[in-house]
């Protein structure tokens, strides 16, 4: 389980002049680093951490000034035992946290990122040639290199790329830093799809991480490397973040956003600056007249960064000689041996098995599923698939296509191997095959979840993490049971689904479905979302027919106690079907809940009922129906006009007295639907009258509960 951090804006407001929307890197068009915010948060939560850092920083500034006076002598290099002087070599592990999407970046994209790092930190990057004359003299080689680990913390073979399937990829923060490897042996880099505060990445300064297990760098997948989903500009973001990891601040200091106030970074040879969000190489003496600011520095936001200064390089090497954050153990002989980075070339590891369906895993009888091998950690030389219930039932292809002819749920097993070893994975109930002939075809179709057997046999329930959808007898709109989603155990961002049995809508004759919902937020602002989607192709593709979020979805006030609805807290919802859905013989309806850490949601009384339809050609109106009916909440008035008409729609009571005028005007020929909320009507019997201006009329009865 993971809860939201509600104090996010409290610390920010207390410590900084925060520019509204700082975190929305997508909106600014430039790289947004979250290090200052994240570091300030850690300091605010642990004042001792801050005091220790400030004491070290004071020493560091003194040392920098002495180095500056000595023209950046590199004496510190002689004071530490490194494996292969003069270069510091740091073992790296990338943990790719993914949900089988584009964030599961390729090994090649990560190797490309390693190339960029090793160029940038050795001043081998080709664009050093365009460093402007003012800074050619101070641009320096950091003498730091990076190698992907070849041994994991247990001494097992690794290619330095660890892949973990988790919804954490959508909400990247310290809680997403899964499977941290010891920080004294590895630089941990976590790759995610998005970072929860909107930043592109963030690091902790040496000694600044709240715990050792979150020390390292988290970065959005599109900011890794220059190929694949990366690009040459954003591919420098990790250079910047490793700068922070090795004790560099932003060029303008660490107390505000760029472009706010002139500041300095504690490094003597980088001029005082406000920071840059554009590449201004000619008129950049802003803070001090005649002193050009180092727009091309990796620690600025200019997007034309291509250098560290000599003072920054010395500062980073000093960090690698300081015990703060155990950085001084990252480049020792012990570390190099333990992580296998001196293996040249690196050992080839046995692959770890993983796979995904290329586009779908829900099919109709006779449908096919194509699987894609996603093995990692080593090259694959042989594949062995098992497809119980499928044809073929085995395969040695990397991307087999399998046909499923009989309704049911089926497991898939993949074994991958190379000369170094093999690995297997099995996914139970991975392929769901729907019958060609729908399970239900009589009107009405209702499901009150009273029968546990019905739920098990009819409904496909997909709860990826936590308890998800479970049948409950703790509350019900009617009867004694309903479906509850246990949101307390759901990780933020988790999508839980429950899918109806297959329904022959053309036979049922329903143009809509009603259901009852009860939901409470945990705190005002929780944005849990319920969607209802409809598939006419056995679940391969879905169309949204209903979506409500947060307060709109709520039927009760927010509460932190586990939410159990009272009888009065159920609301009837109506989902209408398109005409294509109404004429389909095999339809699935899916309830999909996306957790935002709010409270539980409950579903009951699903009802697909053919509305009583009236044809009144003498009145120019056909297919006139009111559904759901009876109702206690919303209903829909549907009708077809033979030609354009001027008319009104009124709700009248048993005595003919007008209660509501729903519509008065003109409409074109064709099908129309008008929603009617009956909340203001007391329970009883009413009539809906469609009356043309010339007196022709047609009436339907409406029961309000
Ligand atoms: Zn930064």
PDB file of N, CA and C in Angstrom, residues 418-493:
ATOM      1  N   UNK A 418      20.158 -19.291 -22.474  1.00  0.00           N
ATOM      2  CA  UNK A 418      21.373 -19.165 -23.271  1.00  0.00           C
ATOM      3  C   UNK A 418      22.435 -20.048 -22.601  1.00  0.00           C
ATOM      4  N   UNK A 419      23.675 -19.969 -23.065  1.00  0.00           N
ATOM      5  CA  UNK A 419      24.704 -20.876 -22.556  1.00  0.00           C
ATOM      6  C   UNK A 419      24.935 -20.699 -21.056  1.00  0.00           C
ATOM      7  N   UNK A 420      24.590 -19.523 -20.529  1.00  0.00           N
ATOM      8  CA  UNK A 420      24.839 -19.262 -19.105  1.00  0.00           C
ATOM      9  C   UNK A 420      23.732 -19.794 -18.203  1.00  0.00           C
ATOM     10  N   UNK A 421      22.561 -20.165 -18.777  1.00  0.00           N
ATOM     11  CA  UNK A 421      21.486 -20.685 -17.934  1.00  0.00           C
ATOM     12  C   UNK A 421      20.122 -20.389 -18.515  1.00  0.00           C
ATOM     13  N   UNK A 422      19.081 -20.733 -17.727  1.00  0.00           N
ATOM     14  CA  UNK A 422      17.713 -20.548 -18.214  1.00  0.00           C
ATOM     15  C   UNK A 422      16.829 -20.014 -17.097  1.00  0.00           C
ATOM     16  N   UNK A 423      15.630 -19.556 -17.492  1.00  0.00           N
ATOM     17  CA  UNK A 423      14.697 -18.992 -16.522  1.00  0.00           C
ATOM     18  C   UNK A 423      13.281 -19.122 -17.090  1.00  0.00           C
ATOM     19  N   UNK A 424      12.298 -19.338 -16.176  1.00  0.00           N
ATOM     20  CA  UNK A 424      10.905 -19.527 -16.600  1.00  0.00           C
ATOM     21  C   UNK A 424       9.980 -18.563 -15.878  1.00  0.00           C
ATOM     22  N   UNK A 425       8.861 -18.264 -16.537  1.00  0.00           N
ATOM     23  CA  UNK A 425       7.802 -17.496 -15.881  1.00  0.00           C
ATOM     24  C   UNK A 425       6.460 -18.064 -16.337  1.00  0.00           C
ATOM     25  N   UNK A 426       5.503 -18.162 -15.402  1.00  0.00           N
ATOM     26  CA  UNK A 426       4.150 -18.614 -15.729  1.00  0.00           C
ATOM     27  C   UNK A 426       3.168 -17.550 -15.286  1.00  0.00           C
ATOM     28  N   UNK A 427       2.215 -17.220 -16.158  1.00  0.00           N
ATOM     29  CA  UNK A 427       1.148 -16.293 -15.778  1.00  0.00           C
ATOM     30  C   UNK A 427      -0.170 -17.062 -15.829  1.00  0.00           C
ATOM     31  N   UNK A 428      -0.803 -17.190 -14.663  1.00  0.00           N
ATOM     32  CA  UNK A 428      -2.069 -17.905 -14.595  1.00  0.00           C
ATOM     33  C   UNK A 428      -3.180 -17.044 -15.186  1.00  0.00           C
ATOM     34  N   UNK A 429      -4.190 -17.691 -15.750  1.00  0.00           N
ATOM     35  CA  UNK A 429      -5.385 -17.007 -16.284  1.00  0.00           C
ATOM     36  C   UNK A 429      -5.002 -15.790 -17.120  1.00  0.00           C
ATOM     37  N   UNK A 430      -4.002 -15.956 -17.945  1.00  0.00           N
ATOM     38  CA  UNK A 430      -3.465 -14.812 -18.680  1.00  0.00           C
ATOM     39  C   UNK A 430      -4.287 -14.496 -19.927  1.00  0.00           C
ATOM     40  N   UNK A 431      -4.794 -15.539 -20.568  1.00  0.00           N
ATOM     41  CA  UNK A 431      -5.611 -15.332 -21.764  1.00  0.00           C
ATOM     42  C   UNK A 431      -7.067 -15.625 -21.398  1.00  0.00           C
ATOM     43  N   UNK A 432      -7.957 -14.669 -21.691  1.00  0.00           N
ATOM     44  CA  UNK A 432      -9.373 -14.849 -21.384  1.00  0.00           C
ATOM     45  C   UNK A 432     -10.131 -14.941 -22.706  1.00  0.00           C
ATOM     46  N   UNK A 433     -10.762 -16.105 -22.918  1.00  0.00           N
ATOM     47  CA  UNK A 433     -11.461 -16.368 -24.177  1.00  0.00           C
ATOM     48  C   UNK A 433     -12.966 -16.364 -23.909  1.00  0.00           C
ATOM     49  N   UNK A 434     -13.689 -15.478 -24.613  1.00  0.00           N
ATOM     50  CA  UNK A 434     -15.136 -15.383 -24.421  1.00  0.00           C
ATOM     51  C   UNK A 434     -15.857 -16.272 -25.415  1.00  0.00           C
ATOM     52  N   UNK A 435     -16.993 -16.850 -24.993  1.00  0.00           N
ATOM     53  CA  UNK A 435     -17.764 -17.682 -25.912  1.00  0.00           C
ATOM     54  C   UNK A 435     -18.355 -16.851 -27.041  1.00  0.00           C
ATOM     55  N   UNK A 436     -18.469 -17.475 -28.203  1.00  0.00           N
ATOM     56  CA  UNK A 436     -19.099 -16.805 -29.346  1.00  0.00           C
ATOM     57  C   UNK A 436     -20.563 -16.534 -29.041  1.00  0.00           C
ATOM     58  N   UNK A 437     -21.235 -17.541 -28.454  1.00  0.00           N
ATOM     59  CA  UNK A 437     -22.623 -17.350 -28.060  1.00  0.00           C
ATOM     60  C   UNK A 437     -22.634 -16.747 -26.670  1.00  0.00           C
ATOM     61  N   UNK A 438     -23.232 -15.579 -26.560  1.00  0.00           N
ATOM     62  CA  UNK A 438     -23.188 -14.864 -25.284  1.00  0.00           C
ATOM     63  C   UNK A 438     -23.801 -15.694 -24.165  1.00  0.00           C
ATOM     64  N   UNK A 439     -23.275 -15.516 -22.967  1.00  0.00           N
ATOM     65  CA  UNK A 439     -23.765 -16.284 -21.824  1.00  0.00           C
ATOM     66  C   UNK A 439     -25.191 -15.905 -21.456  1.00  0.00           C
ATOM     67  N   UNK A 440     -25.575 -14.653 -21.693  1.00  0.00           N
ATOM     68  CA  UNK A 440     -26.911 -14.201 -21.316  1.00  0.00           C
ATOM     69  C   UNK A 440     -27.582 -13.513 -22.501  1.00  0.00           C
ATOM     70  N   UNK A 441     -28.848 -13.906 -22.761  1.00  0.00           N
ATOM     71  CA  UNK A 441     -29.541 -13.305 -23.905  1.00  0.00           C
ATOM     72  C   UNK A 441     -31.005 -12.977 -23.599  1.00  0.00           C
ATOM     73  N   UNK A 442     -31.436 -13.201 -22.349  1.00  0.00           N
ATOM     74  CA  UNK A 442     -32.839 -12.926 -22.024  1.00  0.00           C
ATOM     75  C   UNK A 442     -32.956 -11.604 -21.279  1.00  0.00           C
ATOM     76  N   UNK A 443     -34.053 -10.915 -21.515  1.00  0.00           N
ATOM     77  CA  UNK A 443     -34.311  -9.653 -20.823  1.00  0.00           C
ATOM     78  C   UNK A 443     -35.217  -9.917 -19.624  1.00  0.00           C
ATOM     79  N   UNK A 444     -34.977  -9.333 -18.468  1.00  0.00           N
ATOM     80  CA  UNK A 444     -33.833  -8.459 -18.196  1.00  0.00           C
ATOM     81  C   UNK A 444     -32.604  -9.274 -17.774  1.00  0.00           C
ATOM     82  N   UNK A 445     -31.405  -8.667 -17.934  1.00  0.00           N
ATOM     83  CA  UNK A 445     -30.220  -9.229 -17.290  1.00  0.00           C
ATOM     84  C   UNK A 445     -29.970  -8.406 -16.030  1.00  0.00           C
ATOM     85  N   UNK A 446     -29.947  -9.074 -14.888  1.00  0.00           N
ATOM     86  CA  UNK A 446     -29.677  -8.368 -13.636  1.00  0.00           C
ATOM     87  C   UNK A 446     -28.583  -9.102 -12.882  1.00  0.00           C
ATOM     88  N   UNK A 447     -27.821  -8.360 -12.096  1.00  0.00           N
ATOM     89  CA  UNK A 447     -26.804  -8.967 -11.244  1.00  0.00           C
ATOM     90  C   UNK A 447     -26.720  -8.167  -9.956  1.00  0.00           C
ATOM     91  N   UNK A 448     -27.143  -8.805  -8.867  1.00  0.00           N
ATOM     92  CA  UNK A 448     -27.097  -8.154  -7.560  1.00  0.00           C
ATOM     93  C   UNK A 448     -25.983  -8.699  -6.693  1.00  0.00           C
ATOM     94  N   UNK A 449     -25.168  -9.572  -7.252  1.00  0.00           N
ATOM     95  CA  UNK A 449     -24.013 -10.163  -6.557  1.00  0.00           C
ATOM     96  C   UNK A 449     -24.418 -10.939  -5.300  1.00  0.00           C
ATOM     97  N   UNK A 450     -25.685 -11.416  -5.310  1.00  0.00           N
ATOM     98  CA  UNK A 450     -26.138 -12.196  -4.150  1.00  0.00           C
ATOM     99  C   UNK A 450     -25.493 -13.578  -4.142  1.00  0.00           C
ATOM    100  N   UNK A 451     -25.207 -14.111  -5.331  1.00  0.00           N
ATOM    101  CA  UNK A 451     -24.632 -15.454  -5.412  1.00  0.00           C
ATOM    102  C   UNK A 451     -23.128 -15.375  -5.616  1.00  0.00           C
ATOM    103  N   UNK A 452     -22.388 -15.934  -4.658  1.00  0.00           N
ATOM    104  CA  UNK A 452     -20.926 -15.942  -4.780  1.00  0.00           C
ATOM    105  C   UNK A 452     -20.505 -16.765  -5.994  1.00  0.00           C
ATOM    106  N   UNK A 453     -21.247 -17.824  -6.278  1.00  0.00           N
ATOM    107  CA  UNK A 453     -20.930 -18.683  -7.420  1.00  0.00           C
ATOM    108  C   UNK A 453     -21.059 -17.914  -8.729  1.00  0.00           C
ATOM    109  N   UNK A 454     -22.126 -17.098  -8.829  1.00  0.00           N
ATOM    110  CA  UNK A 454     -22.306 -16.281 -10.034  1.00  0.00           C
ATOM    111  C   UNK A 454     -21.107 -15.382 -10.273  1.00  0.00           C
ATOM    112  N   UNK A 455     -20.637 -14.778  -9.193  1.00  0.00           N
ATOM    113  CA  UNK A 455     -19.505 -13.856  -9.330  1.00  0.00           C
ATOM    114  C   UNK A 455     -18.294 -14.621  -9.851  1.00  0.00           C
ATOM    115  N   UNK A 456     -18.048 -15.786  -9.277  1.00  0.00           N
ATOM    116  CA  UNK A 456     -16.882 -16.576  -9.669  1.00  0.00           C
ATOM    117  C   UNK A 456     -16.988 -17.056 -11.107  1.00  0.00           C
ATOM    118  N   UNK A 457     -18.201 -17.525 -11.477  1.00  0.00           N
ATOM    119  CA  UNK A 457     -18.346 -18.148 -12.793  1.00  0.00           C
ATOM    120  C   UNK A 457     -18.535 -17.141 -13.925  1.00  0.00           C
ATOM    121  N   UNK A 458     -19.200 -16.026 -13.621  1.00  0.00           N
ATOM    122  CA  UNK A 458     -19.584 -15.108 -14.694  1.00  0.00           C
ATOM    123  C   UNK A 458     -18.610 -13.950 -14.889  1.00  0.00           C
ATOM    124  N   UNK A 459     -18.037 -13.472 -13.807  1.00  0.00           N
ATOM    125  CA  UNK A 459     -17.291 -12.210 -13.869  1.00  0.00           C
ATOM    126  C   UNK A 459     -15.801 -12.466 -13.952  1.00  0.00           C
ATOM    127  N   UNK A 460     -15.125 -11.686 -14.773  1.00  0.00           N
ATOM    128  CA  UNK A 460     -13.663 -11.730 -14.852  1.00  0.00           C
ATOM    129  C   UNK A 460     -13.149 -10.564 -14.021  1.00  0.00           C
ATOM    130  N   UNK A 461     -12.434 -10.889 -12.962  1.00  0.00           N
ATOM    131  CA  UNK A 461     -11.987  -9.849 -12.040  1.00  0.00           C
ATOM    132  C   UNK A 461     -10.467  -9.772 -12.083  1.00  0.00           C
ATOM    133  N   UNK A 462      -9.957  -8.577 -12.349  1.00  0.00           N
ATOM    134  CA  UNK A 462      -8.511  -8.386 -12.499  1.00  0.00           C
ATOM    135  C   UNK A 462      -8.063  -7.378 -11.453  1.00  0.00           C
ATOM    136  N   UNK A 463      -7.417  -7.891 -10.431  1.00  0.00           N
ATOM    137  CA  UNK A 463      -6.911  -7.055  -9.344  1.00  0.00           C
ATOM    138  C   UNK A 463      -5.394  -7.183  -9.322  1.00  0.00           C
ATOM    139  N   UNK A 464      -4.664  -6.258  -9.961  1.00  0.00           N
ATOM    140  CA  UNK A 464      -3.218  -6.443 -10.088  1.00  0.00           C
ATOM    141  C   UNK A 464      -2.466  -6.341  -8.773  1.00  0.00           C
ATOM    142  N   UNK A 465      -2.913  -5.479  -7.865  1.00  0.00           N
ATOM    143  CA  UNK A 465      -2.206  -5.298  -6.592  1.00  0.00           C
ATOM    144  C   UNK A 465      -3.241  -5.014  -5.517  1.00  0.00           C
ATOM    145  N   UNK A 466      -2.995  -5.471  -4.315  1.00  0.00           N
ATOM    146  CA  UNK A 466      -3.953  -5.247  -3.238  1.00  0.00           C
ATOM    147  C   UNK A 466      -5.156  -6.160  -3.398  1.00  0.00           C
ATOM    148  N   UNK A 467      -6.192  -5.944  -2.564  1.00  0.00           N
ATOM    149  CA  UNK A 467      -7.357  -6.832  -2.587  1.00  0.00           C
ATOM    150  C   UNK A 467      -8.232  -6.588  -3.804  1.00  0.00           C
ATOM    151  N   UNK A 468      -8.350  -5.335  -4.241  1.00  0.00           N
ATOM    152  CA  UNK A 468      -9.151  -5.032  -5.420  1.00  0.00           C
ATOM    153  C   UNK A 468     -10.630  -5.307  -5.203  1.00  0.00           C
ATOM    154  N   UNK A 469     -11.322  -5.685  -6.313  1.00  0.00           N
ATOM    155  CA  UNK A 469     -12.758  -5.971  -6.246  1.00  0.00           C
ATOM    156  C   UNK A 469     -12.990  -7.289  -5.535  1.00  0.00           C
ATOM    157  N   UNK A 470     -13.825  -7.254  -4.514  1.00  0.00           N
ATOM    158  CA  UNK A 470     -14.199  -8.484  -3.808  1.00  0.00           C
ATOM    159  C   UNK A 470     -15.683  -8.422  -3.470  1.00  0.00           C
ATOM    160  N   UNK A 471     -16.371  -9.570  -3.540  1.00  0.00           N
ATOM    161  CA  UNK A 471     -17.772  -9.611  -3.131  1.00  0.00           C
ATOM    162  C   UNK A 471     -17.836  -9.412  -1.627  1.00  0.00           C
ATOM    163  N   UNK A 472     -18.821  -8.606  -1.190  1.00  0.00           N
ATOM    164  CA  UNK A 472     -18.926  -8.295   0.230  1.00  0.00           C
ATOM    165  C   UNK A 472     -20.377  -8.399   0.680  1.00  0.00           C
ATOM    166  N   UNK A 473     -20.552  -8.847   1.911  1.00  0.00           N
ATOM    167  CA  UNK A 473     -21.899  -8.860   2.499  1.00  0.00           C
ATOM    168  C   UNK A 473     -21.999  -7.813   3.605  1.00  0.00           C
ATOM    169  N   UNK A 474     -21.049  -6.868   3.607  1.00  0.00           N
ATOM    170  CA  UNK A 474     -21.080  -5.809   4.629  1.00  0.00           C
ATOM    171  C   UNK A 474     -22.053  -4.705   4.283  1.00  0.00           C
ATOM    172  N   UNK A 475     -22.403  -4.588   3.007  1.00  0.00           N
ATOM    173  CA  UNK A 475     -23.351  -3.551   2.594  1.00  0.00           C
ATOM    174  C   UNK A 475     -23.966  -3.974   1.277  1.00  0.00           C
ATOM    175  N   UNK A 476     -25.174  -3.487   1.009  1.00  0.00           N
ATOM    176  CA  UNK A 476     -25.837  -3.780  -0.261  1.00  0.00           C
ATOM    177  C   UNK A 476     -26.904  -2.730  -0.501  1.00  0.00           C
ATOM    178  N   UNK A 477     -27.116  -2.397  -1.781  1.00  0.00           N
ATOM    179  CA  UNK A 477     -28.210  -1.490  -2.123  1.00  0.00           C
ATOM    180  C   UNK A 477     -29.529  -2.223  -1.969  1.00  0.00           C
ATOM    181  N   UNK A 478     -29.550  -3.464  -2.458  1.00  0.00           N
ATOM    182  CA  UNK A 478     -30.674  -4.360  -2.197  1.00  0.00           C
ATOM    183  C   UNK A 478     -30.096  -5.724  -1.880  1.00  0.00           C
ATOM    184  N   UNK A 479     -30.886  -6.584  -1.218  1.00  0.00           N
ATOM    185  CA  UNK A 479     -30.370  -7.893  -0.828  1.00  0.00           C
ATOM    186  C   UNK A 479     -29.306  -7.738   0.240  1.00  0.00           C
ATOM    187  N   UNK A 480     -28.323  -8.644   0.224  1.00  0.00           N
ATOM    188  CA  UNK A 480     -27.348  -8.618   1.309  1.00  0.00           C
ATOM    189  C   UNK A 480     -25.910  -8.610   0.816  1.00  0.00           C
ATOM    190  N   UNK A 481     -25.681  -8.526  -0.509  1.00  0.00           N
ATOM    191  CA  UNK A 481     -24.305  -8.558  -1.003  1.00  0.00           C
ATOM    192  C   UNK A 481     -24.114  -7.530  -2.105  1.00  0.00           C
ATOM    193  N   UNK A 482     -22.871  -7.161  -2.319  1.00  0.00           N
ATOM    194  CA  UNK A 482     -22.504  -6.228  -3.385  1.00  0.00           C
ATOM    195  C   UNK A 482     -21.023  -6.442  -3.686  1.00  0.00           C
ATOM    196  N   UNK A 483     -20.484  -5.678  -4.632  1.00  0.00           N
ATOM    197  CA  UNK A 483     -19.049  -5.727  -4.909  1.00  0.00           C
ATOM    198  C   UNK A 483     -18.394  -4.507  -4.277  1.00  0.00           C
ATOM    199  N   UNK A 484     -17.295  -4.766  -3.563  1.00  0.00           N
ATOM    200  CA  UNK A 484     -16.570  -3.686  -2.895  1.00  0.00           C
ATOM    201  C   UNK A 484     -15.157  -3.644  -3.452  1.00  0.00           C
ATOM    202  N   UNK A 485     -14.653  -2.454  -3.683  1.00  0.00           N
ATOM    203  CA  UNK A 485     -13.235  -2.332  -4.004  1.00  0.00           C
ATOM    204  C   UNK A 485     -12.518  -1.830  -2.756  1.00  0.00           C
ATOM    205  N   UNK A 486     -11.621  -2.687  -2.254  1.00  0.00           N
ATOM    206  CA  UNK A 486     -10.861  -2.352  -1.049  1.00  0.00           C
ATOM    207  C   UNK A 486      -9.739  -1.389  -1.441  1.00  0.00           C
ATOM    208  N   UNK A 487     -10.065  -0.098  -1.363  1.00  0.00           N
ATOM    209  CA  UNK A 487      -9.120   0.927  -1.821  1.00  0.00           C
ATOM    210  C   UNK A 487      -7.985   1.140  -0.824  1.00  0.00           C
ATOM    211  N   UNK A 488      -8.187   0.685   0.420  1.00  0.00           N
ATOM    212  CA  UNK A 488      -7.160   0.880   1.440  1.00  0.00           C
ATOM    213  C   UNK A 488      -5.894   0.108   1.101  1.00  0.00           C
ATOM    214  N   UNK A 489      -6.064  -1.046   0.452  1.00  0.00           N
ATOM    215  CA  UNK A 489      -4.891  -1.857   0.128  1.00  0.00           C
ATOM    216  C   UNK A 489      -4.378  -1.583  -1.276  1.00  0.00           C
ATOM    217  N   UNK A 490      -5.015  -0.642  -1.987  1.00  0.00           N
ATOM    218  CA  UNK A 490      -4.618  -0.389  -3.372  1.00  0.00           C
ATOM    219  C   UNK A 490      -3.453   0.584  -3.424  1.00  0.00           C
ATOM    220  N   UNK A 491      -2.485   0.287  -4.254  1.00  0.00           N
ATOM    221  CA  UNK A 491      -1.398   1.227  -4.479  1.00  0.00           C
ATOM    222  C   UNK A 491      -1.911   2.355  -5.360  1.00  0.00           C
ATOM    223  N   UNK A 492      -1.419   3.557  -5.128  1.00  0.00           N
ATOM    224  CA  UNK A 492      -1.819   4.697  -5.951  1.00  0.00           C
ATOM    225  C   UNK A 492      -1.643   4.368  -7.430  1.00  0.00           C
ATOM    226  N   UNK A 493      -2.657   4.669  -8.211  1.00  0.00           N
ATOM    227  CA  UNK A 493      -2.552   4.452  -9.646  1.00  0.00           C
ATOM    228  C   UNK A 493      -2.982   3.069 -10.097  1.00  0.00           C
TER     229      UNK A 493
END
